[in-house]
Amino acid sequence: MPADRRETILILGGTAEAAAIARRLVAAGADVVTSLAGRTSNPAPLPGRIRIGGFGGAEGLARYIAENGITRVIDATHPFANRISQNARLACAAAGIPLERPERPAWEKQPGDDWIEVESLDEAAAALPAGARVFLALGRQHLAVFESRPDCHFVVRMVDPPEKPLGFAGYDLILGKPSVNPEEEADLFRAHRVTHLVCRNSGGEAGYGKILAARSMGLPVVMVRRAT
Ligand code: NAP
């Protein structure tokens, strides 16, 4: 790239890591656009420019790259957000620009962890014992599969309230974000008499508070593995 042309970096975001990368690059003087899917109504402020909403598949993303003079893409989306990551690979290859995918290693089971490792959310639902009080640490688009377990009570945390009641026979709704502080997560689990946690092996610091809390309380965790 000619020395007089500044890079324009597109960060595919929606995660704590993406926000940290945006802060670092903007502080270093880069021209940065962070893209959010638009899942939360009030996203936390970010440095640099922000755009919100889907691109319209890999082709839409390639078009966005061309029309906005993007010179580099950083895919810092959630490790289970496979569709946008695949679109990013296709669009960057088509546009002939570099794509970076920062590593976010999966969590590894530690002494004291009681994990039931499964391959899918369907398997997670099937693994729950009758009568369990289950904290579902999952986005709202992943809850429906647990409606097959009316014999369990669910505890669900969301950033924004749901538009209509959830499809569970019995559930508690918590409005808020995960805490990195395991004691706060443990207080929440105790207050709702949680017996099991269900989550995906996302890795990273932001969601680890609940794993530490489950360890300290001896709670079983139904952990959905990453696709290999
Ligand atoms: P996904 O299944 O891979 O994406 C579904 C569609 O949403 C994509 O095809 C794309 O639509 C759009 N999309 C996803 N991420 C986008 C982004 N950063 N900017 C613009 N459009 C985006 O992803 P998902 O599992 O639904 O997750 C959606 C977003 O939420 C991701 O950005 C992810 O990083 C974030 N997320 C964060 C957490 C967290 O704990 N912080 C957890 C889960 C997800 P088009 O095809 O129309 O472009």
PDB file of C-alpha atoms and ligand atoms in Angstrom:
ATOM      1  CA  MET A   1       0.000   0.000   0.000  1.00  0.00           C
ATOM      2  CA  PRO A   2       1.348   3.499  -0.808  1.00  0.00           C
ATOM      3  CA  ALA A   3       2.729   5.290   2.242  1.00  0.00           C
ATOM      4  CA  ASP A   4       0.264   8.165   1.809  1.00  0.00           C
ATOM      5  CA  ARG A   5      -2.758   5.874   2.016  1.00  0.00           C
ATOM      6  CA  ARG A   6      -4.039   5.114   5.488  1.00  0.00           C
ATOM      7  CA  GLU A   7      -5.487   1.723   6.227  1.00  0.00           C
ATOM      8  CA  THR A   8      -9.209   1.373   6.867  1.00  0.00           C
ATOM      9  CA  ILE A   9      -9.760  -1.594   9.150  1.00  0.00           C
ATOM     10  CA  LEU A  10     -13.095  -3.363   9.521  1.00  0.00           C
ATOM     11  CA  ILE A  11     -13.512  -5.164  12.850  1.00  0.00           C
ATOM     12  CA  LEU A  12     -16.304  -7.737  12.948  1.00  0.00           C
ATOM     13  CA  GLY A  13     -17.273  -7.340  16.558  1.00  0.00           C
ATOM     14  CA  GLY A  14     -19.849  -7.891  19.243  1.00  0.00           C
ATOM     15  CA  THR A  15     -17.335  -9.237  21.767  1.00  0.00           C
ATOM     16  CA  ALA A  16     -15.108  -7.845  24.536  1.00  0.00           C
ATOM     17  CA  GLU A  17     -12.046  -8.782  22.450  1.00  0.00           C
ATOM     18  CA  ALA A  18     -13.327  -6.767  19.480  1.00  0.00           C
ATOM     19  CA  ALA A  19     -13.810  -3.713  21.698  1.00  0.00           C
ATOM     20  CA  ALA A  20     -10.270  -4.079  23.084  1.00  0.00           C
ATOM     21  CA  ILE A  21      -8.834  -4.314  19.548  1.00  0.00           C
ATOM     22  CA  ALA A  22     -10.802  -1.216  18.473  1.00  0.00           C
ATOM     23  CA  ARG A  23      -9.485   0.729  21.488  1.00  0.00           C
ATOM     24  CA  ARG A  24      -5.896  -0.295  20.739  1.00  0.00           C
ATOM     25  CA  LEU A  25      -6.053   0.492  17.007  1.00  0.00           C
ATOM     26  CA  VAL A  26      -7.866   3.822  17.409  1.00  0.00           C
ATOM     27  CA  ALA A  27      -5.362   4.867  20.086  1.00  0.00           C
ATOM     28  CA  ALA A  28      -2.604   4.070  17.567  1.00  0.00           C
ATOM     29  CA  GLY A  29      -4.283   6.401  15.047  1.00  0.00           C
ATOM     30  CA  ALA A  30      -5.895   3.821  12.723  1.00  0.00           C
ATOM     31  CA  ASP A  31      -9.119   4.387  10.823  1.00  0.00           C
ATOM     32  CA  VAL A  32     -11.404   1.728  12.313  1.00  0.00           C
ATOM     33  CA  VAL A  33     -14.997   0.653  11.662  1.00  0.00           C
ATOM     34  CA  THR A  34     -16.530  -1.862  14.045  1.00  0.00           C
ATOM     35  CA  SER A  35     -19.450  -3.852  12.705  1.00  0.00           C
ATOM     36  CA  LEU A  36     -22.117  -5.159  15.087  1.00  0.00           C
ATOM     37  CA  ALA A  37     -24.885  -7.579  14.171  1.00  0.00           C
ATOM     38  CA  GLY A  38     -27.422  -5.435  16.048  1.00  0.00           C
ATOM     39  CA  ARG A  39     -28.475  -8.055  18.587  1.00  0.00           C
ATOM     40  CA  THR A  40     -28.546  -5.618  21.536  1.00  0.00           C
ATOM     41  CA  SER A  41     -30.561  -2.393  21.502  1.00  0.00           C
ATOM     42  CA  ASN A  42     -28.011  -0.334  23.436  1.00  0.00           C
ATOM     43  CA  PRO A  43     -24.487  -1.468  22.566  1.00  0.00           C
ATOM     44  CA  ALA A  44     -21.680  -0.168  24.773  1.00  0.00           C
ATOM     45  CA  PRO A  45     -19.862   2.833  23.258  1.00  0.00           C
ATOM     46  CA  LEU A  46     -16.824   2.021  21.131  1.00  0.00           C
ATOM     47  CA  PRO A  47     -14.017   4.194  19.797  1.00  0.00           C
ATOM     48  CA  GLY A  48     -13.867   4.686  16.033  1.00  0.00           C
ATOM     49  CA  ARG A  49     -16.812   4.339  13.681  1.00  0.00           C
ATOM     50  CA  ILE A  50     -19.634   1.840  14.174  1.00  0.00           C
ATOM     51  CA  ARG A  51     -21.999   0.248  11.684  1.00  0.00           C
ATOM     52  CA  ILE A  52     -24.869  -1.990  12.722  1.00  0.00           C
ATOM     53  CA  GLY A  53     -26.736  -4.850  11.004  1.00  0.00           C
ATOM     54  CA  GLY A  54     -26.072  -7.754   8.649  1.00  0.00           C
ATOM     55  CA  PHE A  55     -24.293  -7.163   5.354  1.00  0.00           C
ATOM     56  CA  GLY A  56     -26.423  -9.556   3.310  1.00  0.00           C
ATOM     57  CA  GLY A  57     -24.169 -12.607   3.210  1.00  0.00           C
ATOM     58  CA  ALA A  58     -20.632 -12.929   1.867  1.00  0.00           C
ATOM     59  CA  GLU A  59     -21.531 -10.984  -1.263  1.00  0.00           C
ATOM     60  CA  GLY A  60     -22.948  -8.104   0.770  1.00  0.00           C
ATOM     61  CA  LEU A  61     -19.807  -8.041   2.891  1.00  0.00           C
ATOM     62  CA  ALA A  62     -17.600  -8.049  -0.230  1.00  0.00           C
ATOM     63  CA  ARG A  63     -19.639  -5.128  -1.558  1.00  0.00           C
ATOM     64  CA  TYR A  64     -19.277  -3.251   1.730  1.00  0.00           C
ATOM     65  CA  ILE A  65     -15.509  -3.822   1.630  1.00  0.00           C
ATOM     66  CA  ALA A  66     -15.261  -2.443  -1.917  1.00  0.00           C
ATOM     67  CA  GLU A  67     -17.563   0.540  -1.357  1.00  0.00           C
ATOM     68  CA  ASN A  68     -15.903   1.620   1.878  1.00  0.00           C
ATOM     69  CA  GLY A  69     -12.267   1.204   0.915  1.00  0.00           C
ATOM     70  CA  ILE A  70     -11.634  -1.453   3.587  1.00  0.00           C
ATOM     71  CA  THR A  71      -8.018  -2.613   3.433  1.00  0.00           C
ATOM     72  CA  ARG A  72      -8.027  -5.214   6.250  1.00  0.00           C
ATOM     73  CA  VAL A  73     -10.625  -7.190   8.182  1.00  0.00           C
ATOM     74  CA  ILE A  74     -10.289  -8.465  11.734  1.00  0.00           C
ATOM     75  CA  ASP A  75     -12.832 -11.145  12.598  1.00  0.00           C
ATOM     76  CA  ALA A  76     -13.168 -10.794  16.370  1.00  0.00           C
ATOM     77  CA  THR A  77     -16.662 -12.301  16.519  1.00  0.00           C
ATOM     78  CA  HIS A  78     -17.756 -14.919  19.037  1.00  0.00           C
ATOM     79  CA  PRO A  79     -16.124 -18.341  18.441  1.00  0.00           C
ATOM     80  CA  PHE A  80     -19.561 -19.897  17.799  1.00  0.00           C
ATOM     81  CA  ALA A  81     -20.590 -17.193  15.270  1.00  0.00           C
ATOM     82  CA  ASN A  82     -19.681 -19.450  12.367  1.00  0.00           C
ATOM     83  CA  ARG A  83     -21.738 -17.868   9.614  1.00  0.00           C
ATOM     84  CA  ILE A  84     -20.209 -14.392   9.774  1.00  0.00           C
ATOM     85  CA  SER A  85     -16.710 -15.925  10.040  1.00  0.00           C
ATOM     86  CA  GLN A  86     -17.318 -18.019   6.925  1.00  0.00           C
ATOM     87  CA  ASN A  87     -18.690 -14.925   5.128  1.00  0.00           C
ATOM     88  CA  ALA A  88     -15.590 -12.990   6.143  1.00  0.00           C
ATOM     89  CA  ARG A  89     -13.308 -15.688   4.685  1.00  0.00           C
ATOM     90  CA  LEU A  90     -15.208 -15.681   1.386  1.00  0.00           C
ATOM     91  CA  ALA A  91     -15.523 -11.896   1.124  1.00  0.00           C
ATOM     92  CA  CYS A  92     -11.861 -11.185   1.957  1.00  0.00           C
ATOM     93  CA  ALA A  93     -10.695 -13.830  -0.506  1.00  0.00           C
ATOM     94  CA  ALA A  94     -12.920 -12.276  -3.206  1.00  0.00           C
ATOM     95  CA  ALA A  95     -11.707  -8.751  -2.368  1.00  0.00           C
ATOM     96  CA  GLY A  96      -8.063  -9.850  -2.092  1.00  0.00           C
ATOM     97  CA  ILE A  97      -7.544  -8.238   1.322  1.00  0.00           C
ATOM     98  CA  PRO A  98      -6.061  -9.761   4.487  1.00  0.00           C
ATOM     99  CA  LEU A  99      -8.282 -11.319   7.142  1.00  0.00           C
ATOM    100  CA  GLU A 100      -7.123 -11.836  10.718  1.00  0.00           C
ATOM    101  CA  ARG A 101      -8.890 -14.102  13.180  1.00  0.00           C
ATOM    102  CA  PRO A 102      -7.517 -13.541  16.711  1.00  0.00           C
ATOM    103  CA  GLU A 103      -7.286 -16.762  18.723  1.00  0.00           C
ATOM    104  CA  ARG A 104      -9.635 -17.269  21.631  1.00  0.00           C
ATOM    105  CA  PRO A 105      -8.658 -20.647  23.103  1.00  0.00           C
ATOM    106  CA  ALA A 106     -11.430 -22.834  24.476  1.00  0.00           C
ATOM    107  CA  TRP A 107     -11.623 -23.214  28.274  1.00  0.00           C
ATOM    108  CA  GLU A 108      -9.978 -26.343  29.582  1.00  0.00           C
ATOM    109  CA  LYS A 109     -11.384 -28.434  32.368  1.00  0.00           C
ATOM    110  CA  GLN A 110      -9.584 -27.773  35.661  1.00  0.00           C
ATOM    111  CA  PRO A 111      -9.494 -29.752  38.917  1.00  0.00           C
ATOM    112  CA  GLY A 112     -12.827 -29.200  40.661  1.00  0.00           C
ATOM    113  CA  ASP A 113     -14.778 -28.712  37.415  1.00  0.00           C
ATOM    114  CA  ASP A 114     -17.722 -31.076  36.965  1.00  0.00           C
ATOM    115  CA  TRP A 115     -18.315 -30.856  33.214  1.00  0.00           C
ATOM    116  CA  ILE A 116     -20.620 -32.963  31.083  1.00  0.00           C
ATOM    117  CA  GLU A 117     -19.203 -32.306  27.624  1.00  0.00           C
ATOM    118  CA  VAL A 118     -21.632 -32.541  24.696  1.00  0.00           C
ATOM    119  CA  GLU A 119     -21.492 -31.788  20.982  1.00  0.00           C
ATOM    120  CA  SER A 120     -24.692 -29.789  20.507  1.00  0.00           C
ATOM    121  CA  LEU A 121     -27.476 -27.913  22.261  1.00  0.00           C
ATOM    122  CA  ASP A 122     -29.812 -30.870  21.549  1.00  0.00           C
ATOM    123  CA  GLU A 123     -27.414 -33.128  23.463  1.00  0.00           C
ATOM    124  CA  ALA A 124     -27.207 -30.524  26.231  1.00  0.00           C
ATOM    125  CA  ALA A 125     -31.007 -30.539  26.616  1.00  0.00           C
ATOM    126  CA  ALA A 126     -31.039 -34.348  26.718  1.00  0.00           C
ATOM    127  CA  ALA A 127     -28.265 -34.453  29.354  1.00  0.00           C
ATOM    128  CA  LEU A 128     -30.269 -32.582  32.016  1.00  0.00           C
ATOM    129  CA  PRO A 129     -31.801 -34.658  34.816  1.00  0.00           C
ATOM    130  CA  ALA A 130     -35.535 -34.320  35.515  1.00  0.00           C
ATOM    131  CA  GLY A 131     -36.254 -31.601  38.064  1.00  0.00           C
ATOM    132  CA  ALA A 132     -33.017 -29.668  37.412  1.00  0.00           C
ATOM    133  CA  ARG A 133     -32.969 -25.888  37.855  1.00  0.00           C
ATOM    134  CA  VAL A 134     -30.856 -24.876  34.902  1.00  0.00           C
ATOM    135  CA  PHE A 135     -29.036 -21.628  34.209  1.00  0.00           C
ATOM    136  CA  LEU A 136     -28.915 -21.269  30.411  1.00  0.00           C
ATOM    137  CA  ALA A 137     -25.894 -19.066  29.603  1.00  0.00           C
ATOM    138  CA  LEU A 138     -26.929 -18.820  25.960  1.00  0.00           C
ATOM    139  CA  GLY A 139     -28.173 -16.191  23.546  1.00  0.00           C
ATOM    140  CA  ARG A 140     -31.929 -15.996  23.096  1.00  0.00           C
ATOM    141  CA  GLN A 141     -31.768 -17.598  19.639  1.00  0.00           C
ATOM    142  CA  HIS A 142     -30.492 -20.821  21.281  1.00  0.00           C
ATOM    143  CA  LEU A 143     -33.186 -21.332  23.924  1.00  0.00           C
ATOM    144  CA  ALA A 144     -35.976 -23.026  21.960  1.00  0.00           C
ATOM    145  CA  VAL A 145     -34.356 -26.474  22.056  1.00  0.00           C
ATOM    146  CA  PHE A 146     -34.789 -26.529  25.868  1.00  0.00           C
ATOM    147  CA  GLU A 147     -38.579 -26.232  25.510  1.00  0.00           C
ATOM    148  CA  SER A 148     -38.450 -30.017  25.042  1.00  0.00           C
ATOM    149  CA  ARG A 149     -37.736 -30.262  28.809  1.00  0.00           C
ATOM    150  CA  PRO A 150     -40.863 -29.075  30.654  1.00  0.00           C
ATOM    151  CA  ASP A 151     -39.640 -31.191  33.591  1.00  0.00           C
ATOM    152  CA  CYS A 152     -36.818 -28.648  34.225  1.00  0.00           C
ATOM    153  CA  HIS A 153     -36.965 -25.076  35.499  1.00  0.00           C
ATOM    154  CA  PHE A 154     -34.872 -22.585  33.504  1.00  0.00           C
ATOM    155  CA  VAL A 155     -33.061 -19.433  34.559  1.00  0.00           C
ATOM    156  CA  VAL A 156     -32.294 -17.142  31.636  1.00  0.00           C
ATOM    157  CA  ARG A 157     -30.209 -13.954  31.539  1.00  0.00           C
ATOM    158  CA  MET A 158     -30.694 -11.400  28.770  1.00  0.00           C
ATOM    159  CA  VAL A 159     -29.373  -7.921  28.103  1.00  0.00           C
ATOM    160  CA  ASP A 160     -32.678  -6.710  26.594  1.00  0.00           C
ATOM    161  CA  PRO A 161     -36.105  -7.998  27.676  1.00  0.00           C
ATOM    162  CA  PRO A 162     -37.698 -10.554  25.328  1.00  0.00           C
ATOM    163  CA  GLU A 163     -40.409  -9.276  22.988  1.00  0.00           C
ATOM    164  CA  LYS A 164     -42.776 -12.082  24.011  1.00  0.00           C
ATOM    165  CA  PRO A 165     -42.790 -14.536  26.929  1.00  0.00           C
ATOM    166  CA  LEU A 166     -40.308 -17.389  26.562  1.00  0.00           C
ATOM    167  CA  GLY A 167     -41.683 -20.808  25.612  1.00  0.00           C
ATOM    168  CA  PHE A 168     -40.749 -22.561  28.885  1.00  0.00           C
ATOM    169  CA  ALA A 169     -43.324 -23.943  31.303  1.00  0.00           C
ATOM    170  CA  GLY A 170     -41.388 -22.394  34.181  1.00  0.00           C
ATOM    171  CA  TYR A 171     -38.548 -19.915  34.115  1.00  0.00           C
ATOM    172  CA  ASP A 172     -36.867 -17.000  35.889  1.00  0.00           C
ATOM    173  CA  LEU A 173     -35.702 -14.076  33.772  1.00  0.00           C
ATOM    174  CA  ILE A 174     -32.691 -11.977  34.765  1.00  0.00           C
ATOM    175  CA  LEU A 175     -32.004  -8.776  32.864  1.00  0.00           C
ATOM    176  CA  GLY A 176     -28.308  -7.974  32.726  1.00  0.00           C
ATOM    177  CA  LYS A 177     -24.898  -8.988  31.496  1.00  0.00           C
ATOM    178  CA  PRO A 178     -22.591 -11.732  32.744  1.00  0.00           C
ATOM    179  CA  SER A 179     -20.197 -10.676  35.489  1.00  0.00           C
ATOM    180  CA  VAL A 180     -16.494 -11.475  35.379  1.00  0.00           C
ATOM    181  CA  ASN A 181     -16.675 -11.683  39.188  1.00  0.00           C
ATOM    182  CA  PRO A 182     -17.293 -15.345  40.190  1.00  0.00           C
ATOM    183  CA  GLU A 183     -18.747 -14.302  43.557  1.00  0.00           C
ATOM    184  CA  GLU A 184     -21.466 -12.271  41.844  1.00  0.00           C
ATOM    185  CA  GLU A 185     -22.232 -15.170  39.530  1.00  0.00           C
ATOM    186  CA  ALA A 186     -22.335 -17.581  42.505  1.00  0.00           C
ATOM    187  CA  ASP A 187     -24.723 -15.234  44.405  1.00  0.00           C
ATOM    188  CA  LEU A 188     -27.017 -15.261  41.379  1.00  0.00           C
ATOM    189  CA  PHE A 189     -26.903 -19.054  41.091  1.00  0.00           C
ATOM    190  CA  ARG A 190     -27.706 -19.413  44.803  1.00  0.00           C
ATOM    191  CA  ALA A 191     -30.545 -16.860  44.667  1.00  0.00           C
ATOM    192  CA  HIS A 192     -32.188 -18.867  41.864  1.00  0.00           C
ATOM    193  CA  ARG A 193     -31.346 -22.280  43.410  1.00  0.00           C
ATOM    194  CA  VAL A 194     -29.518 -23.303  40.244  1.00  0.00           C
ATOM    195  CA  THR A 195     -28.459 -26.964  40.089  1.00  0.00           C
ATOM    196  CA  HIS A 196     -26.959 -27.045  36.561  1.00  0.00           C
ATOM    197  CA  LEU A 197     -25.312 -24.613  34.164  1.00  0.00           C
ATOM    198  CA  VAL A 198     -25.501 -24.949  30.382  1.00  0.00           C
ATOM    199  CA  CYS A 199     -23.039 -23.016  28.250  1.00  0.00           C
ATOM    200  CA  ARG A 200     -20.938 -23.220  25.099  1.00  0.00           C
ATOM    201  CA  ASN A 201     -17.163 -23.461  25.341  1.00  0.00           C
ATOM    202  CA  SER A 202     -16.587 -19.895  24.186  1.00  0.00           C
ATOM    203  CA  GLY A 203     -13.294 -19.384  25.980  1.00  0.00           C
ATOM    204  CA  GLY A 204     -12.196 -15.877  26.966  1.00  0.00           C
ATOM    205  CA  GLU A 205     -12.253 -13.886  30.174  1.00  0.00           C
ATOM    206  CA  ALA A 206     -15.634 -12.200  29.889  1.00  0.00           C
ATOM    207  CA  GLY A 207     -17.667 -15.392  30.348  1.00  0.00           C
ATOM    208  CA  TYR A 208     -15.328 -17.237  32.723  1.00  0.00           C
ATOM    209  CA  GLY A 209     -16.885 -15.848  35.930  1.00  0.00           C
ATOM    210  CA  LYS A 210     -19.765 -18.334  35.711  1.00  0.00           C
ATOM    211  CA  ILE A 211     -17.360 -21.261  35.199  1.00  0.00           C
ATOM    212  CA  LEU A 212     -15.369 -20.285  38.301  1.00  0.00           C
ATOM    213  CA  ALA A 213     -18.616 -19.863  40.232  1.00  0.00           C
ATOM    214  CA  ALA A 214     -19.836 -23.326  39.190  1.00  0.00           C
ATOM    215  CA  ARG A 215     -16.481 -24.819  40.224  1.00  0.00           C
ATOM    216  CA  SER A 216     -16.592 -23.190  43.649  1.00  0.00           C
ATOM    217  CA  MET A 217     -20.172 -24.396  44.211  1.00  0.00           C
ATOM    218  CA  GLY A 218     -19.621 -27.914  42.786  1.00  0.00           C
ATOM    219  CA  LEU A 219     -22.319 -27.319  40.148  1.00  0.00           C
ATOM    220  CA  PRO A 220     -22.359 -29.584  37.092  1.00  0.00           C
ATOM    221  CA  VAL A 221     -21.783 -27.699  33.829  1.00  0.00           C
ATOM    222  CA  VAL A 222     -23.200 -29.054  30.574  1.00  0.00           C
ATOM    223  CA  MET A 223     -20.537 -27.710  28.232  1.00  0.00           C
ATOM    224  CA  VAL A 224     -21.142 -27.632  24.476  1.00  0.00           C
ATOM    225  CA  ARG A 225     -17.848 -28.265  22.703  1.00  0.00           C
ATOM    226  CA  ARG A 226     -16.711 -26.203  19.745  1.00  0.00           C
ATOM    227  CA  ALA A 227     -17.087 -27.739  16.319  1.00  0.00           C
ATOM    228  CA  THR A 228     -13.693 -29.043  15.200  1.00  0.00           C
TER     229      THR A 228
HETATM  230  P1  NAP B   1     -23.688 -15.848  13.049  1.00  0.00           P
HETATM  231  O1  NAP B   1     -24.688 -16.952  13.163  1.00  0.00           O
HETATM  232  O2  NAP B   1     -22.344 -16.171  12.572  1.00  0.00           O
HETATM  233  O3  NAP B   1     -24.254 -14.685  12.113  1.00  0.00           O
HETATM  234  C1  NAP B   1     -25.555 -14.638  11.604  1.00  0.00           C
HETATM  235  C2  NAP B   1     -25.685 -13.412  10.726  1.00  0.00           C
HETATM  236  O4  NAP B   1     -25.653 -12.229  11.522  1.00  0.00           O
HETATM  237  C3  NAP B   1     -24.524 -13.252   9.743  1.00  0.00           C
HETATM  238  O5  NAP B   1     -24.726 -14.023   8.579  1.00  0.00           O
HETATM  239  C4  NAP B   1     -24.559 -11.769   9.492  1.00  0.00           C
HETATM  240  O6  NAP B   1     -25.630 -11.407   8.622  1.00  0.00           O
HETATM  241  C5  NAP B   1     -24.925 -11.210  10.847  1.00  0.00           C
HETATM  242  N1  NAP B   1     -23.755 -10.847  11.657  1.00  0.00           N
HETATM  243  C6  NAP B   1     -23.139 -11.587  12.615  1.00  0.00           C
HETATM  244  N2  NAP B   1     -22.143 -10.897  13.174  1.00  0.00           N
HETATM  245  C7  NAP B   1     -22.117  -9.698  12.554  1.00  0.00           C
HETATM  246  C8  NAP B   1     -21.324  -8.537  12.711  1.00  0.00           C
HETATM  247  N3  NAP B   1     -20.333  -8.475  13.633  1.00  0.00           N
HETATM  248  N4  NAP B   1     -21.591  -7.469  11.909  1.00  0.00           N
HETATM  249  C9  NAP B   1     -22.589  -7.535  10.990  1.00  0.00           C
HETATM  250  N5  NAP B   1     -23.378  -8.589  10.819  1.00  0.00           N
HETATM  251  C10 NAP B   1     -23.151  -9.667  11.593  1.00  0.00           C
HETATM  252  O7  NAP B   1     -23.550 -15.092  14.433  1.00  0.00           O
HETATM  253  P2  NAP B   1     -24.404 -15.154  15.798  1.00  0.00           P
HETATM  254  O8  NAP B   1     -24.006 -16.372  16.550  1.00  0.00           O
HETATM  255  O9  NAP B   1     -25.856 -14.910  15.467  1.00  0.00           O
HETATM  256  O10 NAP B   1     -23.789 -13.903  16.558  1.00  0.00           O
HETATM  257  C11 NAP B   1     -24.131 -12.588  16.143  1.00  0.00           C
HETATM  258  C12 NAP B   1     -23.159 -11.577  16.712  1.00  0.00           C
HETATM  259  O11 NAP B   1     -23.235 -11.572  18.130  1.00  0.00           O
HETATM  260  C13 NAP B   1     -21.704 -11.826  16.330  1.00  0.00           C
HETATM  261  O12 NAP B   1     -21.178 -10.600  15.872  1.00  0.00           O
HETATM  262  C14 NAP B   1     -21.029 -12.258  17.599  1.00  0.00           C
HETATM  263  O13 NAP B   1     -19.710 -11.780  17.709  1.00  0.00           O
HETATM  264  C15 NAP B   1     -21.934 -11.658  18.666  1.00  0.00           C
HETATM  265  N6  NAP B   1     -21.994 -12.528  19.854  1.00  0.00           N
HETATM  266  C16 NAP B   1     -21.429 -12.107  20.976  1.00  0.00           C
HETATM  267  C17 NAP B   1     -21.466 -12.903  22.109  1.00  0.00           C
HETATM  268  C18 NAP B   1     -20.834 -12.431  23.366  1.00  0.00           C
HETATM  269  O14 NAP B   1     -20.861 -13.165  24.343  1.00  0.00           O
HETATM  270  N7  NAP B   1     -20.286 -11.229  23.401  1.00  0.00           N
HETATM  271  C19 NAP B   1     -22.074 -14.130  22.090  1.00  0.00           C
HETATM  272  C20 NAP B   1     -22.641 -14.570  20.914  1.00  0.00           C
HETATM  273  C21 NAP B   1     -22.596 -13.741  19.801  1.00  0.00           C
HETATM  274  P3  NAP B   1     -25.402 -11.153   7.052  1.00  0.00           P
HETATM  275  O15 NAP B   1     -25.184 -12.509   6.461  1.00  0.00           O
HETATM  276  O16 NAP B   1     -26.659 -10.485   6.616  1.00  0.00           O
HETATM  277  O17 NAP B   1     -24.186 -10.291   6.918  1.00  0.00           O
END
